[in-house]
XYZ file of C-alpha atoms in Angstrom:
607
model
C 7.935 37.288 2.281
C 4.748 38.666 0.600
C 1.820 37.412 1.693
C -1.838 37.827 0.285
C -3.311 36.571 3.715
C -1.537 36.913 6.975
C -3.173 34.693 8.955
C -2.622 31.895 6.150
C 1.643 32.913 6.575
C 1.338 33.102 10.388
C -0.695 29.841 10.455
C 2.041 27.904 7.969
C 5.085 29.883 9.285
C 4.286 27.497 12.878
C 2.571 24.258 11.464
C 5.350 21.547 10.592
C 3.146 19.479 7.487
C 2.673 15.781 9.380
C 1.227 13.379 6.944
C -1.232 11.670 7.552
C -1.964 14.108 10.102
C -2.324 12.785 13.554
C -5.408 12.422 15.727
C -3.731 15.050 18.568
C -1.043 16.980 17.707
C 0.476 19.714 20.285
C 3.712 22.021 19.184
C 5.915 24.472 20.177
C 8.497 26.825 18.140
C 12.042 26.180 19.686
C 14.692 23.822 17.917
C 16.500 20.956 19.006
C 18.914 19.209 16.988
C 18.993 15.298 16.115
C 22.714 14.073 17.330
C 24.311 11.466 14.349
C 24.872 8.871 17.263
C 21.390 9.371 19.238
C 19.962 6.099 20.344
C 16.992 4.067 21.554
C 16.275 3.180 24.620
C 13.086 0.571 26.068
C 11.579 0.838 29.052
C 8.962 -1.479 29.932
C 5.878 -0.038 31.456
C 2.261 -0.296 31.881
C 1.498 2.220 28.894
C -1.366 4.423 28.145
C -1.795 4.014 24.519
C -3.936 0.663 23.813
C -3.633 -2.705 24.792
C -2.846 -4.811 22.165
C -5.395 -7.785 21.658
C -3.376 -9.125 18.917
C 0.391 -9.690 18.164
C 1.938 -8.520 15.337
C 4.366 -10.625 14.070
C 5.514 -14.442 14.693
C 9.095 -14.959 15.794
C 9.367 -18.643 14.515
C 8.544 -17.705 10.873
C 10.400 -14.624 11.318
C 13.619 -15.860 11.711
C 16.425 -13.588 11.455
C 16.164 -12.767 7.666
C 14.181 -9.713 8.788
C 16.429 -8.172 11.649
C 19.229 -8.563 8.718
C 17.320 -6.898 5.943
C 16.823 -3.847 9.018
C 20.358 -3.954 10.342
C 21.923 -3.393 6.541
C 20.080 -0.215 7.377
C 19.552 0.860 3.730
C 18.002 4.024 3.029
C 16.487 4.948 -0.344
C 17.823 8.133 -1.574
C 18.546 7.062 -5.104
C 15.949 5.608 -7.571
C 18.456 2.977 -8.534
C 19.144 2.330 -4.960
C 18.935 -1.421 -5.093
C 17.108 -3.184 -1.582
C 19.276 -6.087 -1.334
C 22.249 -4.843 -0.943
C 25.294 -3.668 0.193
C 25.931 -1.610 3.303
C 27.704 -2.595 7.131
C 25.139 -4.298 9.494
C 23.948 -1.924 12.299
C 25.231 -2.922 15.501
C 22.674 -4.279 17.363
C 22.364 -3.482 21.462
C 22.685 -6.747 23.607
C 19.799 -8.093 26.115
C 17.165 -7.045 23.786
C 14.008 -8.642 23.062
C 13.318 -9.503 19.654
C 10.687 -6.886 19.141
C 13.024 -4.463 20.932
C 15.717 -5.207 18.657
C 13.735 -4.995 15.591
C 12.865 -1.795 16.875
C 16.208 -0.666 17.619
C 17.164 -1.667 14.037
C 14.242 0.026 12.569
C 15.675 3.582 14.177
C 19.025 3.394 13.194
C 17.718 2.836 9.508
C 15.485 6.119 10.345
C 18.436 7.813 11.192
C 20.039 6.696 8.360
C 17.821 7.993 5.974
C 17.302 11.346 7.539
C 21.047 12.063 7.484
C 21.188 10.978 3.870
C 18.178 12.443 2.103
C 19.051 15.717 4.080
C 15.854 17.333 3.091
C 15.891 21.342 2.818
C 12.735 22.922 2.671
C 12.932 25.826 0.102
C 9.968 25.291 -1.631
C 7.809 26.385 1.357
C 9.416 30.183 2.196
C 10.260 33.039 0.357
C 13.368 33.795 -0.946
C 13.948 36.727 1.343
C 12.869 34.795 4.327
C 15.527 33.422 7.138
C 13.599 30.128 7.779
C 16.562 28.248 9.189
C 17.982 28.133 12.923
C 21.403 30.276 13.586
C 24.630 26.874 13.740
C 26.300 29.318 15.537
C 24.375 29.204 18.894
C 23.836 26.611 21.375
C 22.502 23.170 20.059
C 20.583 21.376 22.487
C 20.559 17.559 21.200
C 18.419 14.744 21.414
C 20.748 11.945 22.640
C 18.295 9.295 23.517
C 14.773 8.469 22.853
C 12.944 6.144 25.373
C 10.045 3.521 24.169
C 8.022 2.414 26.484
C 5.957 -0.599 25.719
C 4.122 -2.953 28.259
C 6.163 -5.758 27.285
C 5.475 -5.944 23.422
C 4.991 -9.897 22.183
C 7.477 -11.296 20.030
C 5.333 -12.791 17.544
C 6.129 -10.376 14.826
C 3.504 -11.344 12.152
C 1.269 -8.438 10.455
C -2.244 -9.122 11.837
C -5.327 -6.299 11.694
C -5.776 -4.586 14.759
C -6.443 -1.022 14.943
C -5.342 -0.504 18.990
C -1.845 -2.149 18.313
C -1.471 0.102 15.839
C -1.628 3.421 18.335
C 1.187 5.141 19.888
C 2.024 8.298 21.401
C 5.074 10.482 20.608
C 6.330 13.578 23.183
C 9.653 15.618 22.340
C 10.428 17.949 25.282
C 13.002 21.184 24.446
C 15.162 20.145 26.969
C 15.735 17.415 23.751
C 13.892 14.355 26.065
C 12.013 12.320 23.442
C 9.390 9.605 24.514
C 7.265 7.201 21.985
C 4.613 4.620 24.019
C 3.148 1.699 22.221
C 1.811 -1.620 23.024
C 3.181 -2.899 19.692
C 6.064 -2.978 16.866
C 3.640 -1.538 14.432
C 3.168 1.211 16.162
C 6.953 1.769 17.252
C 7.160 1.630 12.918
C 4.609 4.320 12.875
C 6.000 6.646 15.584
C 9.433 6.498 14.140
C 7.810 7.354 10.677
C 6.613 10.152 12.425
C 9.365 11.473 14.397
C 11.159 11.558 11.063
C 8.781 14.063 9.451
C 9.179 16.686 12.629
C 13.226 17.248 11.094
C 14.972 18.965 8.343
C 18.244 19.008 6.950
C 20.008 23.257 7.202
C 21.374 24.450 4.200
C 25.021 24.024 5.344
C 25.605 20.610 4.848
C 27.728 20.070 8.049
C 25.218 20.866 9.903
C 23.313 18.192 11.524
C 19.124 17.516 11.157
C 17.180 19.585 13.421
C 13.319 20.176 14.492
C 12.134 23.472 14.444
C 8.621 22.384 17.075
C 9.882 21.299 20.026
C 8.112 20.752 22.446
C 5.899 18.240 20.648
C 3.132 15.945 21.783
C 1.580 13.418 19.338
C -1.083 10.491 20.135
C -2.622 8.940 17.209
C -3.836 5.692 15.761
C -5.475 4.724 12.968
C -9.141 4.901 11.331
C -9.199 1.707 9.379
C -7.423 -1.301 9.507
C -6.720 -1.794 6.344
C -4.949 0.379 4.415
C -3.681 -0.670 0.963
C -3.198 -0.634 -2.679
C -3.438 -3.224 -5.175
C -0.867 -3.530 -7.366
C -1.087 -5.249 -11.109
C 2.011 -6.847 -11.682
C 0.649 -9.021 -15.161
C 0.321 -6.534 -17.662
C 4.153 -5.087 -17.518
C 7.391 -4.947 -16.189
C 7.445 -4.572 -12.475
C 10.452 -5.457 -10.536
C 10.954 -6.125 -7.307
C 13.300 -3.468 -7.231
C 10.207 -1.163 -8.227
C 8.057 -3.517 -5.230
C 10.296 -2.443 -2.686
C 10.590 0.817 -3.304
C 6.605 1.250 -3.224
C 6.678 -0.802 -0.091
C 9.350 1.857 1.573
C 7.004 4.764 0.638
C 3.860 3.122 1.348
C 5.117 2.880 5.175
C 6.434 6.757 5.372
C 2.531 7.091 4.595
C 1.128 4.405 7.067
C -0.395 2.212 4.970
C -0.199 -1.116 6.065
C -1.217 -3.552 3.012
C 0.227 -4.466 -0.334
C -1.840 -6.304 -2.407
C 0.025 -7.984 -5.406
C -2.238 -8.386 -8.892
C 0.373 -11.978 -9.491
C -1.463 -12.747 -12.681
C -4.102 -12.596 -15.775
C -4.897 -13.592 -19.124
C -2.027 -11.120 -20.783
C 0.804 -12.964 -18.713
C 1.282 -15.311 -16.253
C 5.077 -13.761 -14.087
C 4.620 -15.698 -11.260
C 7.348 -19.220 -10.272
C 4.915 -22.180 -9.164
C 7.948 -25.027 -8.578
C 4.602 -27.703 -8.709
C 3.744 -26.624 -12.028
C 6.915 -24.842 -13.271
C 5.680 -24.780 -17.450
C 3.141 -21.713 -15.375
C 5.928 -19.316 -15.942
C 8.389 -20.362 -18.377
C 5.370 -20.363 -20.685
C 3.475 -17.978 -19.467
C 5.230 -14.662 -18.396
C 6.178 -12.643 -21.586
C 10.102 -13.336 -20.885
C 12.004 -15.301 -18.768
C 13.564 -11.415 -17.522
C 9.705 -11.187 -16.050
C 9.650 -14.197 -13.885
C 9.086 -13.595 -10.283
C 10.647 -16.548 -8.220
C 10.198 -18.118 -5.415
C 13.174 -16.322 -3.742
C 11.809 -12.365 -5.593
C 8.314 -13.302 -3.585
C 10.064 -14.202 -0.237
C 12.307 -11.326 -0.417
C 9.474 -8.853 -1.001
C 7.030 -10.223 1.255
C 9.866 -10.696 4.198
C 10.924 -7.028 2.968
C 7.381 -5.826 3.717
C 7.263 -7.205 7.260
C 10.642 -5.499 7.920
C 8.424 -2.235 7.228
C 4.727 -3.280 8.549
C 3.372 -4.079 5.562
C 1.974 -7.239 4.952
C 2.488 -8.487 1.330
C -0.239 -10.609 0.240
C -1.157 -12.623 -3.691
C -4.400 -12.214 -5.962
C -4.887 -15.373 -8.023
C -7.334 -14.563 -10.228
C -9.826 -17.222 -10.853
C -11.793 -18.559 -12.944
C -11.485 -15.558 -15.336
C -8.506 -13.633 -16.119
C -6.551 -16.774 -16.691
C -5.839 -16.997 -20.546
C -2.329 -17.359 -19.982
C -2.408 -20.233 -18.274
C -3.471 -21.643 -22.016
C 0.387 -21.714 -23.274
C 1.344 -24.189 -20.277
C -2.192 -26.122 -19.976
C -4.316 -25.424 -22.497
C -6.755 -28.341 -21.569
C -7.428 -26.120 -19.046
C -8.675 -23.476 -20.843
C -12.206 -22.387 -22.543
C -12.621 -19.776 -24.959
C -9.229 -18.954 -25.506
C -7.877 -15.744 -27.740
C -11.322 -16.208 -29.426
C -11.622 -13.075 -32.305
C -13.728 -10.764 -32.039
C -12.837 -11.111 -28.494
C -15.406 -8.825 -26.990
C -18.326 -11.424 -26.540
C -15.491 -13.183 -24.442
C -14.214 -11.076 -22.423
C -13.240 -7.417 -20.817
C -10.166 -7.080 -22.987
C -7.959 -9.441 -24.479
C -6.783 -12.371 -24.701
C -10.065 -14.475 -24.226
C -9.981 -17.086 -21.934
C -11.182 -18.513 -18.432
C -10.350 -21.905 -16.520
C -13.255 -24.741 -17.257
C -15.845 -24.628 -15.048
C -16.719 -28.519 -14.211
C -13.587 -30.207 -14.847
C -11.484 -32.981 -13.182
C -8.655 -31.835 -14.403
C -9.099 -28.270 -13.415
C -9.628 -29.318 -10.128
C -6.097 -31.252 -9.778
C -4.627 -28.162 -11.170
C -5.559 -25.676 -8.753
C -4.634 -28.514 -5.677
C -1.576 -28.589 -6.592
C -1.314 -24.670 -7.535
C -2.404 -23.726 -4.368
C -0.823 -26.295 -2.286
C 2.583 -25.142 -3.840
C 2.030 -21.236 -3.149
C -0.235 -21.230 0.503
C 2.353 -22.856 2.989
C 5.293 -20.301 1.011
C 2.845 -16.979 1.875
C 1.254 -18.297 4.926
C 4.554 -17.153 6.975
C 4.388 -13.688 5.766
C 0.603 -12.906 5.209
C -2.805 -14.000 6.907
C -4.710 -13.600 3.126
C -5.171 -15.116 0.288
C -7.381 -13.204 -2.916
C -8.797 -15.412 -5.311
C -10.692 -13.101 -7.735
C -13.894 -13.555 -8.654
C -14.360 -10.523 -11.138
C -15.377 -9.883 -14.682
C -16.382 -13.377 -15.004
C -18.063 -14.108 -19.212
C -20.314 -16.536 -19.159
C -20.301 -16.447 -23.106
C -16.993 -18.311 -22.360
C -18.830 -21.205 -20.717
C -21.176 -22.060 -23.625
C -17.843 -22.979 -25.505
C -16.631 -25.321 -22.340
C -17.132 -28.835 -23.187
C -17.806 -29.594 -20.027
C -20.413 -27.245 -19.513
C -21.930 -26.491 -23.044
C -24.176 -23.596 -21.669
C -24.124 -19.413 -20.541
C -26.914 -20.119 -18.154
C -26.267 -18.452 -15.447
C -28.912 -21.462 -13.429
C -26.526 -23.968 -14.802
C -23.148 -22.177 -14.156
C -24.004 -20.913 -10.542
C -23.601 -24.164 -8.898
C -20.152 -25.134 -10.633
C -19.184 -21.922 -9.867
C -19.907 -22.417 -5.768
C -18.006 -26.183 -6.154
C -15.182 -23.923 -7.930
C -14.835 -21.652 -4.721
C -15.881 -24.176 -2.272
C -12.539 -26.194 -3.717
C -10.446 -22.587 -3.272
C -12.086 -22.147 0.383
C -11.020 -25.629 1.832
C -7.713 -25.074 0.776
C -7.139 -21.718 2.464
C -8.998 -22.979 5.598
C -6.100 -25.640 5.794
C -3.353 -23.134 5.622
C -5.095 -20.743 8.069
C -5.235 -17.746 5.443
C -8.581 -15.283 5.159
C -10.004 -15.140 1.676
C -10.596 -12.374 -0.136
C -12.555 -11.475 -3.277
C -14.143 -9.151 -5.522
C -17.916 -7.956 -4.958
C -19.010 -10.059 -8.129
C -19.082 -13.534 -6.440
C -21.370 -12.173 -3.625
C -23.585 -9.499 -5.404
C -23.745 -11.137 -8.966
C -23.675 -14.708 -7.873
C -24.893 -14.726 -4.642
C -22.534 -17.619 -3.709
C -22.415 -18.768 -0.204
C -18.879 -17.346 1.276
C -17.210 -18.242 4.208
C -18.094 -15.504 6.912
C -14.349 -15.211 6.901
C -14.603 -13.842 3.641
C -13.739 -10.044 3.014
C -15.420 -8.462 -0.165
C -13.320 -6.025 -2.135
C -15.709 -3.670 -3.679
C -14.631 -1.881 -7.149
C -17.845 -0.796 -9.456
C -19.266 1.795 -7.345
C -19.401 3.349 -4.350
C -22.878 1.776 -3.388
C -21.178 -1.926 -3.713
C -20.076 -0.600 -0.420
C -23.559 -0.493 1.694
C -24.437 -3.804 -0.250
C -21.915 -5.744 0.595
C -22.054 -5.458 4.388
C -25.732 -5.466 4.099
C -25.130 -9.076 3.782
C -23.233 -9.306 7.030
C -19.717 -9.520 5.539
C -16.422 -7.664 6.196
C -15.657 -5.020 2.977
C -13.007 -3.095 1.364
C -13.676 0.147 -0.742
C -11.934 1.856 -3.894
C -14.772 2.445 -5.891
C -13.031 2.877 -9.749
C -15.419 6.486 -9.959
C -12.762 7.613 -7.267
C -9.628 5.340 -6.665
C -8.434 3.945 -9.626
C -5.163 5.490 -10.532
C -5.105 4.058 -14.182
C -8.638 5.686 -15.246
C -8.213 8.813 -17.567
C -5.382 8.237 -19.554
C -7.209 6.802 -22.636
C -7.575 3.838 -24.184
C -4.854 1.594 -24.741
C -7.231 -0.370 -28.090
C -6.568 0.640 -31.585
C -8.773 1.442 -34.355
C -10.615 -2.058 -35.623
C -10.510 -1.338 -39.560
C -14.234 -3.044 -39.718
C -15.695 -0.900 -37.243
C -14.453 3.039 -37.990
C -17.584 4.564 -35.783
C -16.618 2.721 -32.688
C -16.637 5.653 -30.368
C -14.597 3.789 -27.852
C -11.742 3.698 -30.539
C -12.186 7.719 -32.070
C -11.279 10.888 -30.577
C -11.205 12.025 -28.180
C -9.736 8.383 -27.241
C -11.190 7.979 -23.606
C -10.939 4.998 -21.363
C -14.199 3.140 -19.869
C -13.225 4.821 -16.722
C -12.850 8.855 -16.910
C -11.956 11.402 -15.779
C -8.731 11.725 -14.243
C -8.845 10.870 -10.462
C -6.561 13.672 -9.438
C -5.330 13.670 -5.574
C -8.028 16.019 -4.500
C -10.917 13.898 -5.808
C -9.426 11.081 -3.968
C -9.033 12.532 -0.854
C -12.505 14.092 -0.807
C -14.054 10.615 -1.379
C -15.833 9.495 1.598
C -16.224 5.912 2.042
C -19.118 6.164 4.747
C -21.185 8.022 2.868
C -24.343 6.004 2.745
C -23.334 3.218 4.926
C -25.639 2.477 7.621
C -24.178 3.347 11.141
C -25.522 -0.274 12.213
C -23.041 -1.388 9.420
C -19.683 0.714 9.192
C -17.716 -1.866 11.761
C -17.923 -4.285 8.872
C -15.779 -1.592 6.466
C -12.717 -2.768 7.397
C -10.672 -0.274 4.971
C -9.871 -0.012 1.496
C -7.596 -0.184 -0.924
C -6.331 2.169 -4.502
C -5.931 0.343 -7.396
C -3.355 0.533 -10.240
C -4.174 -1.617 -12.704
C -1.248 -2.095 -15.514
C -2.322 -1.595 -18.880
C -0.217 1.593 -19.318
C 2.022 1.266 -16.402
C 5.325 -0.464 -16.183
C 8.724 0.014 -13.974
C 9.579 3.533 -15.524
C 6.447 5.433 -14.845
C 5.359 3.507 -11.744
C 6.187 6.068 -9.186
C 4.473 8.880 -11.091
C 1.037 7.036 -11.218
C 1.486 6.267 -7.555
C 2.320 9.023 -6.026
C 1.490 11.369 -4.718
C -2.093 10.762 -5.516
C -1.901 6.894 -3.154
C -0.736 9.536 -0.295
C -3.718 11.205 -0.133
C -5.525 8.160 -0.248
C -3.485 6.891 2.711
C -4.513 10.230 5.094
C -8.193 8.942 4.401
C -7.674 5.410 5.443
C -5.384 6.963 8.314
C -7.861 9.690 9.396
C -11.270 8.961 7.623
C -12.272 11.134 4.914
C -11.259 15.001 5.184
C -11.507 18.376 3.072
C -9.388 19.857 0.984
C -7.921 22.840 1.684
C -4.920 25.137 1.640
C -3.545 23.827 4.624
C -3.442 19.732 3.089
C -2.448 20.907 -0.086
C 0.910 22.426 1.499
C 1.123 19.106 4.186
C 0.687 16.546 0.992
C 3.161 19.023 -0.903
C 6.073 18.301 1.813
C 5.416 14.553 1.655
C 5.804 14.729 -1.567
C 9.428 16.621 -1.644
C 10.213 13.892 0.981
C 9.419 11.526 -1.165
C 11.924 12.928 -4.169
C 14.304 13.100 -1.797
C 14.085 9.263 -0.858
C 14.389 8.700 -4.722
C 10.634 8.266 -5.381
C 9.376 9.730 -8.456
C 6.540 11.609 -7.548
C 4.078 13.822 -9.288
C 3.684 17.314 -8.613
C 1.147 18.311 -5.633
C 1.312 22.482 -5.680
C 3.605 24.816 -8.332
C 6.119 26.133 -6.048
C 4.835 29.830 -6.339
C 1.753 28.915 -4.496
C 3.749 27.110 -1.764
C 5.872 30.087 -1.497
C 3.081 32.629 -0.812
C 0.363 31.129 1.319
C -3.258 32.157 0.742
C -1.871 33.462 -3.188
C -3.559 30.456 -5.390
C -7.074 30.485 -3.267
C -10.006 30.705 -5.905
């Protein structure tokens, strides 16, 4: 193997590429072999890692749809692997608690999905380099891995707390394993772990093995919440495409999924209440999103510690609700539509209406006690609000922003009863606190967008925030715009070459995973950043090139919310390039990280 540096080769020659890379992290270089029938095994001790002050999940709205969606023990090695389906139940152990057996379920699927992706990797030696152990020697095994837990609670629904989410991992070379947690998230964690130490060898009868042993791991996370957001309006995407984002969201630890459900383009989303919502309003009936497609993906996301939760958008982004109530609706499709809104269609809910009121009563009292098993949030918007709109809105007639501020805190004060009686935290974007200077509950969590000083402003006020500022993680920006030529206006710049968005440039993976979120936030203040979240809004994105505008740029984004921020280097480029050919082999289609000559000769492609 040539080698420009040789402290780079003997550095990456002994560092197996973790990701996101754990708080302590001890190896060694002999091997040990994963045996096809190794099992779990619990032990319940007083452990070390820390005590949880929260459980994670709720056994009576669990049920035992979520052991059976981890006991078909699917793995996804095929892009057109479909979720739902179709292998033998794993064979669960008897006289197991629940969280024990989820646990127990949730390793066999590991196992599964090791032995089937059988991941080889080439792309990070030389040709003329022997990377792989010799099959003929002396295997030593690992047989059995122990968890110890003190006594992990059965109440198995996703709730934010960093210490439950800590665990510690050891792997002896004797072939010993050990994993400590106080929690099933962070059982789901260490197991998502353990699986990045192996490799598949070239000969394919050979089984998975760790070249590191002996191994010692303790980690936990930075933020609590660790998520993307998801537009789901503006194009085609399936559940199948859902779930296969949630399954690669937890190999990278992040912990939140936050579903875009609808906006003025289309409405996808089944509301039994008002059922004309989605007939009407989603583009095709092909599009819809039932009641069962939401329960399946949020119970799937709980099978994988990831809590699924909704953005209605509201008042704004709500044309669509125009072709099954258009009473409802002010301003709607209105040409020239720019006066009216962001982008088109035109149209927001009336501000001061009766009827408006009824509407979203029994909207919300149809969809809150359906989420409120699987998530502790609700998001009800809040952004790009025109107040043009308003002056159209009979019962209004005005674009004061005197006159609309106090409609607008009855509107939310309506929204905020109702999630106070199903027990869910709102969310919403910055605009409603820093534009209108509403009066939230303290409850209240502020997703920040514009910039990265909506950050420091938002818990200046006292209130819990979320970053992904669009200057650094918005995964749509750069592309171009997706608005044509108006024949009446040929010097519109936004509509000539060379054809850019509102939001350039390109955020590439290392801008995103240089972004600091701190930066500028007060130490007085950081407790209140509770973590962030990228954003892939849908314009230009639909099921077929979803994984490529994901990944593996969301990745890096993850080892930030996992680790804080960090700096790019040789070293992460080569970690987030292994992800990624993990990824592949799960059937994810992800972008390209490093060309394969660089990964091949470390310290070659410095500059």
């Amino acid at each position: 193997m040539f080698c420009f540096f040789p402290i780079f080769c003997l550095f990456f020659a002994s560092a197996t590429a973790l990701w996101p890379f754990p708080k302590v992290y001890e190896l060694g270089s002999s091997t040990v072999w994963l045996s096809r029938d190794a099992r779990v095994v619990f032990d319940h001790k007083s452990v070390t890692t820390p005590q949880a002050a929260e459980p994670w999940y709720d056994q009576q709205r669990l049920g035992i749809k979520l052991f059976n969606i981890l006991r078909m023990g699917v793995s996804f090695v095929s892009s057109n692997t479909d979720h739902t389906s179709a292998r033998a139940p794993i064979p669960l152990s008897e006289s197991l608690t629940q969280s024990e057996a989820f646990l127990e379920a949730a390793f066999e699927r590991m196992k599964s999905t090791l032995f089937a992706e059988r991941f080889v990797p080439f792309k990070f030696h030389a040709g003329d380099i022997d990377f792989e152990p010799n099959v003929t020697t002396v295997r030593i095994y690992i047989q059995e891995i122990t968890i110890e837990h003190n006594y992990m609670s059965n109440d198995l629904k996703p709730r934010s707390n960093i210490s439950t989410e800590a665990y510690s991992l050891e792997l002896r070379d004797d072939g010993s394993a050990m994993i400590k947690i106080t929690s099933v998230q962070g059982g789901l964690h260490a197991l998502n772990t353990f699986a990045q130490l192996f490799y598949a060898h070239i000969e394919g009868e050979a089984d998975i093995y760790t070249p590191y042993a002996p191994v010692i791991i303790e980690d936990s996370p930075f933020f609590e919440h660790r998520g993307l957001n998801l537009d789901i309006a503006r194009n085609r995407i399936s559940t199948k495409d859902v779930k296969r984002t949630l399954d690669a969201m937890s190999f990278n630890k992040l912990n939140r999924l936050h579903l875009h459900a609808t906006d003025s383009q289309s409405w996808p989303l089944e509301i039994p209440a008002l059922p004309e919502l989605a007939e009407k309003g989603a583009y095709d009936k092909t599009q819809i999103w039932s009641t069962r497609d939401l329960r399946d993906v949020q119970e799937y996301g709980q099978s994988l510690g990831v809590e699924v939760y909704l953005e209605i958008d509201l008042p704004g982004h709500t044309a669509s609700i125009h072709h099954s109530y258009p009473e409802l609706i002010t301003a709607y499709n209105r040409q020239p539509w720019e006066p009216y809104a962001a982008e088109p269609p035109s149209g927001q809910l009336k501000l001061n209406s009766s009827s408006v009121s009824h509407f979203l009563t029994t909207l919300l009292s149809d969809l809150f006690p359906r989420i409120a098993p699987y998530s502790s949030h609700f998001h009800l918007g809040g952004d790009e609000l025109n107040t043009n709109s308003y002056a159209l809105d009979p019962t209004v007639n005005s674009s004061s922003r005197a006159v609309l501020r106090p409609l607008l805190q009855a509107f939310y004060d309506h929204i905020f009863a109702l999630t106070t009686i199903h027990s869910l935290t709102p969310l919403a974007w910055e605009e409603i606190l820093l534009d209108w200077d509403l009066t939230l509950p303290h409850s209240t969590i502020i997703q920040t967008w514009r910039k990265p000083a909506s950050l420091a402003a938002v818990v200046a006020r006292g209130y819990r925030a979320l970053f992904g500022p669009s200057t650094h993680w918005y995964l749509d920006c750069g592309f171009g715009t997706w608005m044509d030529p108006h024949p009446s206006k040929p010097d519109d710049m936004g509509t000539k070459a060379p054809y850019a968005d509102w939001c350039p440039p390109y955020k590439n993976w290392r801008l995103m995973y240089d972004y600091d979120p701190l930066e500028g936030i007060p130490e007085k203040d950081r407790y209140l950043v509770i973590g962030g979240e990228v954003h892939l809004w849908g314009e230009l994105t639909d099921s077929v090139g979803l994984d490529g505008m994901l990944w593996p740029r969301l990745a890096a984004a993850a080892e930030v919310l996992w680790r804080g921020k960090g700096e790019v280097d040789e070293g992460v480029t080569r970690r987030l390039a292994e992800m990624r050919e993990r990824l592949v082999a799960r059937g994810v289609g992800a972008g390209m990280v490093q060309m394969e000559w660089c990964l091949k000769n470390p310290g070659g492609c410095l500059h």
